[in-house]
Tab-separated table of C-alpha atoms in Angstrom:
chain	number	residue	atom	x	y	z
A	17	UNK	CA	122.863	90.013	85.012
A	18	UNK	CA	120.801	91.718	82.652
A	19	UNK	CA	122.051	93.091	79.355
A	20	UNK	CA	120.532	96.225	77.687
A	21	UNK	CA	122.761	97.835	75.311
A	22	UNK	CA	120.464	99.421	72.901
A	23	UNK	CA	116.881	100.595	72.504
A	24	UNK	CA	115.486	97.142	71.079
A	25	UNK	CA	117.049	95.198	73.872
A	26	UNK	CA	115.124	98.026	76.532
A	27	UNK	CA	111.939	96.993	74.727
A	28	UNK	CA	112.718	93.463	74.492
A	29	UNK	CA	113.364	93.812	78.477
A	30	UNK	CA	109.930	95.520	79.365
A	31	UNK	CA	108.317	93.023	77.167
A	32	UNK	CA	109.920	90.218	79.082
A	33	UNK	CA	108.152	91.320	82.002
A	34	UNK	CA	105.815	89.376	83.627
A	35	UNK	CA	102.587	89.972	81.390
A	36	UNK	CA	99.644	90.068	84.198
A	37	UNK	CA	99.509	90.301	88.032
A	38	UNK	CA	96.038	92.174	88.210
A	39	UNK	CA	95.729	92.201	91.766
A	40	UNK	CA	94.135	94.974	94.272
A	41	UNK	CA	97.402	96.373	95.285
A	42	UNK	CA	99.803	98.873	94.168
A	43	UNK	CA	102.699	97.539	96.236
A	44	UNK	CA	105.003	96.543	92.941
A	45	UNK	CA	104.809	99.825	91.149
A	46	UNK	CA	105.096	101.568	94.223
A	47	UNK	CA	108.175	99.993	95.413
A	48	UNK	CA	109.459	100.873	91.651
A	49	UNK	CA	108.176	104.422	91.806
A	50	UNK	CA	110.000	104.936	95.191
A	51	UNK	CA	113.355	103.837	94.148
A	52	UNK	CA	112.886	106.121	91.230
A	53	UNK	CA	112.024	108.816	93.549
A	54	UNK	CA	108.658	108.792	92.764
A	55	UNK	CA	108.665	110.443	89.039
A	56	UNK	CA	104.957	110.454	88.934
A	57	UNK	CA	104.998	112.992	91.527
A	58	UNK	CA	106.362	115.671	88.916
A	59	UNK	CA	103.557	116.099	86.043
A	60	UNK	CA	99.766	116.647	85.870
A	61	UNK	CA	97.501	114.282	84.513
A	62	UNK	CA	94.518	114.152	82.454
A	63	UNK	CA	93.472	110.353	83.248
A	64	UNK	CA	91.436	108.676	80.766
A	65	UNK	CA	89.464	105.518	80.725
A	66	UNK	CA	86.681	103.478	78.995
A	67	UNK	CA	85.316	100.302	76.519
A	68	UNK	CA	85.956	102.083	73.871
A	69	UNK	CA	87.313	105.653	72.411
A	70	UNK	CA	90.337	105.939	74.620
A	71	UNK	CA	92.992	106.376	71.950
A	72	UNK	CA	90.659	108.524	69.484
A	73	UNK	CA	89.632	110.803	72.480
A	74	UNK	CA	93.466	111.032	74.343
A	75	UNK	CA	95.190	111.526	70.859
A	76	UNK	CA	92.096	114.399	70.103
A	77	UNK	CA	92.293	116.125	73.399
A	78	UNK	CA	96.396	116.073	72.948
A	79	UNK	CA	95.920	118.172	69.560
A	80	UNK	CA	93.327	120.284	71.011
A	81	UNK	CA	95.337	121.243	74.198
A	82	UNK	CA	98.480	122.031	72.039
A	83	UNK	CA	96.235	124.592	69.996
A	84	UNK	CA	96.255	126.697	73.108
A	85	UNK	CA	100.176	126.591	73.112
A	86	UNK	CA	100.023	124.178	76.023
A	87	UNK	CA	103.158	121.405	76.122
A	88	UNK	CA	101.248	117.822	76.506
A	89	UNK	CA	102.368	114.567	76.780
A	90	UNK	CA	100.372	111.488	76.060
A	91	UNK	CA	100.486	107.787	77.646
A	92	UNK	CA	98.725	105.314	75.295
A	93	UNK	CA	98.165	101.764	73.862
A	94	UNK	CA	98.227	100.102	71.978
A	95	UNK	CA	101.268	101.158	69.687
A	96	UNK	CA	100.222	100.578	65.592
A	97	UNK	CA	103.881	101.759	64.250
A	98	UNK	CA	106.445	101.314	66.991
A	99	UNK	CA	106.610	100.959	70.588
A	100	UNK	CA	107.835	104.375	70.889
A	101	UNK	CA	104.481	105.635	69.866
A	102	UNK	CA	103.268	104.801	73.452
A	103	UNK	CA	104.874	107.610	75.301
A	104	UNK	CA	104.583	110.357	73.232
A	105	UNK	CA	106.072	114.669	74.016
A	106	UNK	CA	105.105	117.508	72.137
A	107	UNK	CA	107.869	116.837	69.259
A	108	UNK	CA	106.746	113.122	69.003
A	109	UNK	CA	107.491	109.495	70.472
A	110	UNK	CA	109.940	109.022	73.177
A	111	UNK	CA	113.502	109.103	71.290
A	112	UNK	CA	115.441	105.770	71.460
A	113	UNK	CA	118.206	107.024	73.275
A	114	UNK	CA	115.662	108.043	76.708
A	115	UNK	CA	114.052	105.120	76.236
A	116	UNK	CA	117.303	103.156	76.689
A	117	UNK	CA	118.804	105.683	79.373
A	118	UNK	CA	115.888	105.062	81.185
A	119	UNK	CA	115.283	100.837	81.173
A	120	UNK	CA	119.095	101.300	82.063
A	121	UNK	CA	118.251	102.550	85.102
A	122	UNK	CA	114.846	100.824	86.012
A	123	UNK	CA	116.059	97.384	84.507
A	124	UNK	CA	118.376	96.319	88.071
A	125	UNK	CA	115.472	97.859	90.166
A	126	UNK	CA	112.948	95.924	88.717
A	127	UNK	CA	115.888	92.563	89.144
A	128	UNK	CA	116.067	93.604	92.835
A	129	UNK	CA	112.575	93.485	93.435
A	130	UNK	CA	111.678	90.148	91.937
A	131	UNK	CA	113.841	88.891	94.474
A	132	UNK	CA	112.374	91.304	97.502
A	133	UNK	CA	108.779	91.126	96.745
A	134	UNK	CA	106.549	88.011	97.512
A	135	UNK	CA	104.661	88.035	94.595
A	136	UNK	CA	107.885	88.592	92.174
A	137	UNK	CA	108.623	92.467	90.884
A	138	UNK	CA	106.853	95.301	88.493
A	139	UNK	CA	104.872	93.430	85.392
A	140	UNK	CA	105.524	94.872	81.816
A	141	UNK	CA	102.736	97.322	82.111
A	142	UNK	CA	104.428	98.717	84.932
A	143	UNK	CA	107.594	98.620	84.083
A	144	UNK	CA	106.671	100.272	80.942
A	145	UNK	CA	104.385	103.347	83.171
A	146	UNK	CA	107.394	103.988	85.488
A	147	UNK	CA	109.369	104.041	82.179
A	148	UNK	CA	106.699	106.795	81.110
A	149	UNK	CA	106.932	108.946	84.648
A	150	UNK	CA	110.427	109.034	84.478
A	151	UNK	CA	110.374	110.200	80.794
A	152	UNK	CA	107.830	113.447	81.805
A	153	UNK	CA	110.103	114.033	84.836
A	154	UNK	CA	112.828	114.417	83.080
A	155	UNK	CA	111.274	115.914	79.843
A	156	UNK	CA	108.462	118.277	81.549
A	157	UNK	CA	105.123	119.210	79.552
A	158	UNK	CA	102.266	120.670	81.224
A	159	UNK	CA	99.931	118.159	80.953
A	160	UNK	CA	99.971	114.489	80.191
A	161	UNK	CA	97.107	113.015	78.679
A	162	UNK	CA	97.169	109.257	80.514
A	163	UNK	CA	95.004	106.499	79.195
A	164	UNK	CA	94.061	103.793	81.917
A	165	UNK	CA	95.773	99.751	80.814
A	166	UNK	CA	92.498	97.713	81.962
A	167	UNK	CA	89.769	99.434	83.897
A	168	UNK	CA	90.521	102.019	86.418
A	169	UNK	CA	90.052	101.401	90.054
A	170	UNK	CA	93.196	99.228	90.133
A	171	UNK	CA	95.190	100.000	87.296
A	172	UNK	CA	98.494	100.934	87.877
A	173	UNK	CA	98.128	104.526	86.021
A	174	UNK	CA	96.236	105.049	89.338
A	175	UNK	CA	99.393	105.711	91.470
A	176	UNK	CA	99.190	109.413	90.191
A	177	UNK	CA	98.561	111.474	93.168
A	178	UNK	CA	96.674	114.112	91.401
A	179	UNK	CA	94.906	114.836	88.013
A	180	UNK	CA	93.080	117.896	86.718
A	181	UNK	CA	90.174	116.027	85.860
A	182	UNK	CA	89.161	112.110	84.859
A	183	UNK	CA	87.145	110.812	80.834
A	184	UNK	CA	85.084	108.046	81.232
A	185	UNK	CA	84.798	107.716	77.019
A	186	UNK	CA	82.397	104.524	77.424
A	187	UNK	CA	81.350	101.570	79.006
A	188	UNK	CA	80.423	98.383	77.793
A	189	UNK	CA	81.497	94.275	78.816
A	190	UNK	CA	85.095	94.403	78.258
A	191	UNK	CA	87.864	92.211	80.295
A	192	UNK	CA	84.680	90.505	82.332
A	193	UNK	CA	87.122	87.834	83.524
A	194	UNK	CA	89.061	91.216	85.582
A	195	UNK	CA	86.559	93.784	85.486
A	196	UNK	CA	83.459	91.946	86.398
A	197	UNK	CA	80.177	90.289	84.756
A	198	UNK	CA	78.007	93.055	84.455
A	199	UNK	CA	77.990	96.909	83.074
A	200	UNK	CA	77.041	98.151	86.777
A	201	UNK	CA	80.246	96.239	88.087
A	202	UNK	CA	82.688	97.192	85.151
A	203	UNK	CA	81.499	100.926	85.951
A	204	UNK	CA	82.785	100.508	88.884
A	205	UNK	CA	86.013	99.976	88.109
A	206	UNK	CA	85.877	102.566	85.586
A	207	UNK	CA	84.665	105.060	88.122
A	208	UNK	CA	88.159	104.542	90.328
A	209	UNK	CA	89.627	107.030	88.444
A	210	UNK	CA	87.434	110.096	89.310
A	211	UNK	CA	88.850	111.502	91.911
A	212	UNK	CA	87.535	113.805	94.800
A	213	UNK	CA	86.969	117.870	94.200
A	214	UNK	CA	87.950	116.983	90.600
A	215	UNK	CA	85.751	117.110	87.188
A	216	UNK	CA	84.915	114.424	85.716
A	217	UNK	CA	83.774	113.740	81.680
A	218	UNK	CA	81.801	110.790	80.051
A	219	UNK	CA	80.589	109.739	77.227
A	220	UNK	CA	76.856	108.580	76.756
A	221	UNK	CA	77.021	105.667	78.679
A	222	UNK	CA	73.942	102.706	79.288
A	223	UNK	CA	71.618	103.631	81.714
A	224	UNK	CA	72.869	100.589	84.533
A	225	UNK	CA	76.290	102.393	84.092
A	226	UNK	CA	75.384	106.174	84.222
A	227	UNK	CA	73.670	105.450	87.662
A	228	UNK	CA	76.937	104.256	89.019
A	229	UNK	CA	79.060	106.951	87.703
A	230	UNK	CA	77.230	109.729	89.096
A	231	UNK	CA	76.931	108.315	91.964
A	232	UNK	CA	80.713	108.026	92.832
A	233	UNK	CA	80.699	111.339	91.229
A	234	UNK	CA	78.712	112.686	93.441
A	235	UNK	CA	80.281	110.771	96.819
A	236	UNK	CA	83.643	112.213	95.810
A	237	UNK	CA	82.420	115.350	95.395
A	238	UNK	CA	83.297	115.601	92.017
A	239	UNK	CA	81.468	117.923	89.116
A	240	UNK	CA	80.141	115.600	86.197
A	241	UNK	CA	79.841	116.930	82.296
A	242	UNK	CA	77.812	113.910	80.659
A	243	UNK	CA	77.383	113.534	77.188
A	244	UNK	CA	73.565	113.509	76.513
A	245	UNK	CA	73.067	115.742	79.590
A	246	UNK	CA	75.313	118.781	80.425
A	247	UNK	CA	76.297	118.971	76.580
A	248	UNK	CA	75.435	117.460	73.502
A	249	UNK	CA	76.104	117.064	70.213
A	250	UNK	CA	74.221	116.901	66.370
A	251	UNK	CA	75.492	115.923	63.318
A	252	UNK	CA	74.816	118.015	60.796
A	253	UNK	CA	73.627	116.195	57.609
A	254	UNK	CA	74.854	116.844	54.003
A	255	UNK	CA	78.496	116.684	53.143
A	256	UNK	CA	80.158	114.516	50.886
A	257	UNK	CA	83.137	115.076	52.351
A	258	UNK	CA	85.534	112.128	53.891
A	259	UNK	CA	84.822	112.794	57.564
A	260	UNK	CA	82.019	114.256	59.883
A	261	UNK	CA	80.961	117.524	60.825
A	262	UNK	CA	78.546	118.806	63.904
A	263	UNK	CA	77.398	121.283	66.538
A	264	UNK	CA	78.017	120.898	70.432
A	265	UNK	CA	75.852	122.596	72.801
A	266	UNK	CA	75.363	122.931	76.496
A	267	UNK	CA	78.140	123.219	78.617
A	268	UNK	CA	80.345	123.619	75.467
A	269	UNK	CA	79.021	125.703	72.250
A	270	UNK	CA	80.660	124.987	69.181
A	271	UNK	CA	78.828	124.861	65.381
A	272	UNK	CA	79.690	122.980	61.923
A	273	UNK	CA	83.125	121.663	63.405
A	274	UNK	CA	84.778	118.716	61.141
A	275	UNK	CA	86.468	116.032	62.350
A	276	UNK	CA	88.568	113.855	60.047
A	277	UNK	CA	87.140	110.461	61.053
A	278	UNK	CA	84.237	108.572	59.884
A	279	UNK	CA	81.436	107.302	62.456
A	280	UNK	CA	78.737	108.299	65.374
A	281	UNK	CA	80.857	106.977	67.889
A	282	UNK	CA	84.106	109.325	66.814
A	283	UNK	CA	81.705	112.672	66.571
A	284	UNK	CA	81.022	111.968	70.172
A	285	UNK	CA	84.568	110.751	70.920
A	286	UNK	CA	84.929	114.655	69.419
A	287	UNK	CA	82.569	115.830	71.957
A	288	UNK	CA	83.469	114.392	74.985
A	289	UNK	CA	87.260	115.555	73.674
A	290	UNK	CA	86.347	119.010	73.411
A	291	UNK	CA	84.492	119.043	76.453
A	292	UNK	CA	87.401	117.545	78.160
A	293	UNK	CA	90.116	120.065	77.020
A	294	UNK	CA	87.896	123.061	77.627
A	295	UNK	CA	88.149	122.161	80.946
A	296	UNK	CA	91.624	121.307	81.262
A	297	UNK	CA	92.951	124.425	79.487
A	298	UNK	CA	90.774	126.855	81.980
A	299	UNK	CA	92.480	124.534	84.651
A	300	UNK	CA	95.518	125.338	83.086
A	301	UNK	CA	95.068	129.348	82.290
A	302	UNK	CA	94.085	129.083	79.327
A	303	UNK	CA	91.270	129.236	76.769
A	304	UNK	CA	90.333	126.878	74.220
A	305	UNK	CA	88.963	129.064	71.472
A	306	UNK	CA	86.290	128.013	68.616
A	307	UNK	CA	89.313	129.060	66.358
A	308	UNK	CA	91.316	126.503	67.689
A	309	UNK	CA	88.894	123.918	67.618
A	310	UNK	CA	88.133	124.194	64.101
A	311	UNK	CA	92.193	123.819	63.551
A	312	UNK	CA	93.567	120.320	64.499
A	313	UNK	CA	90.962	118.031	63.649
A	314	UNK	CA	93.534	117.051	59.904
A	315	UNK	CA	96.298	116.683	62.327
A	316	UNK	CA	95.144	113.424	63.540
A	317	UNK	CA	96.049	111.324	60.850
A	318	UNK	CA	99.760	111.066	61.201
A	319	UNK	CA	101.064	113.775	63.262
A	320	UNK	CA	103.508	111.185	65.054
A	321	UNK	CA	102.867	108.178	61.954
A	322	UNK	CA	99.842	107.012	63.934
A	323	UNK	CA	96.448	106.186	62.051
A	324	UNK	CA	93.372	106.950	64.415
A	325	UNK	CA	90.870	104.799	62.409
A	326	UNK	CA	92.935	101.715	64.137
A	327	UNK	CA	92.711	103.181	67.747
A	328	UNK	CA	88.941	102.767	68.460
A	329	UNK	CA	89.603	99.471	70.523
């Protein structure tokens, strides 16, 4: 009989968890999510995958979406403080005492279907999701920001049954040995999460892997804002300032914002944010101002204790 008495043993428990089952089926979390009656079922979802960027871009499109008064949660990995850090409300990581309500009540589910199941019960990553969708449930926002685990076709973030709209940040050979052995086949993957009738934003991504992207886009019906194509973005040269400042065009129109991060790669992590909430917020009723753009870029760097420079993985 399993013991969890306070919030280190409920971590302890979900890290006990069987570490990988990657396997095309969604039959453990399912069977989870049902005897939970279905949590995921409750919240709406910005879903967010890629290489690279996924932390930087969920943690910027967070900030930016709460500008506009919105309530958003966020789903993410990996933690560089505590645990807590991965699920994540408007007032900060998931207190100790849901996190242990919670594992009380998934912990002899998760015991009954290791038994029940052929292929044993829920790994750690989704015992530690269902932990997440019965957190939002219970503690509504109007939008969680979800980052993928590994890739996207398969991952078990993909239960949701709806999302407003899908960020492809990048893609590049990561997890080969799951994913697959070239950038067209990992695209792929990545591409599982855009779903039908719904927008869907990317980064700049390599030629082999833009071609697949747009077209499951474009099978799925689903409107595309590329980086390099429907908007864009300059730096603009000259300040001596720690941090990065530039103009986005196109689709988006925004000039001289700063972003307190260092590097190409997190201006258009900045980009493809922006782009991102614009579109969420309209989706939402609201507007995402040039005001309120220029506001929450200092916010990143410890809002909830985390430091962004270490998320870029």
């Amino acid at each position: 009989m399993i013991t969890i008495e306070t919030a280190a043993d409920a971590i302890a428990y979900i890290h006990g968890r069987h570490k990988w089952k990657k396997t095309p089926s969604f039959a453990r979390i399912e069977a989870l999510l049902d005897r939970l009656d279905h949590p995921e079922r409750a919240s709406k979802f910005i879903h967010i995958t890629g290489t690279n960027g996924k932390g930087s871009t969920s943690k910027m499109i967070a900030q930016l979406l709460r500008q506009t008064g919105l309530t958003v949660g966020m789903f993410t990995s990996p933690f560089i403080m505590t645990f807590n850090e991965r699920v994540q409300g408007n007032d900060g990581n998931i207190p100790d005492a849901d996190l242990l309500a919670i594992m009380q009540r998934i912990a002899p589910i998760t015991e009954a279907l290791d038994q029940e199941l052929p292929d044993g019960g829920p790994t750690e990553f989704e015992t530690l999701t269902a932990m997440m969708f019965v957190y939002f449930a219970e503690h509504p926002v109007d939008v969680v920001v979800l980052e993928v685990g590994v890739g996207g076709t398969w991952d078990t973030t993909e239960v949701i049954p709806d999302k407003l709209l899908s960020v492809i940040t990048t893609v590049g050979l990561d997890h080969m040995q799951v994913l697959g052995d070239s950038l067209a086949e990992i695209a792929t993957q990545k591409a599982g999460i855009i779903q039908r009738q719904r927008p869907v934003v990317t980064g700049r991504l390599p030629e082999e892997a833009r071609q697949v992207v747009t077209t499951v886009a474009h099978a799925a019906g689903a409107t595309i804002f590329e980086l390099g194509h429907e908007f864009e973005v300059a730096m603009v040269p000259g300040d001596t300032e720690w941090g990065e400042r530039f103009n986005l065009s196109g689709t988006v129109t925004q000039q001289n914002v700063f972003v307190d991060l260092m590097g190409d790669y997190q201006i258009e992590n900045a980009a493809v944010a922006i782009q991102a909430a614009t579109l969420a917020a309209q989706l939402l009723g609201r507007e995402l101002t040039p005001e309120m753009v220029e506001r929450p870029w200092r916010l990143l760097l410890g809002r909830f204790g985390l430091n962004v420079y270490q998320t870029h993985h």
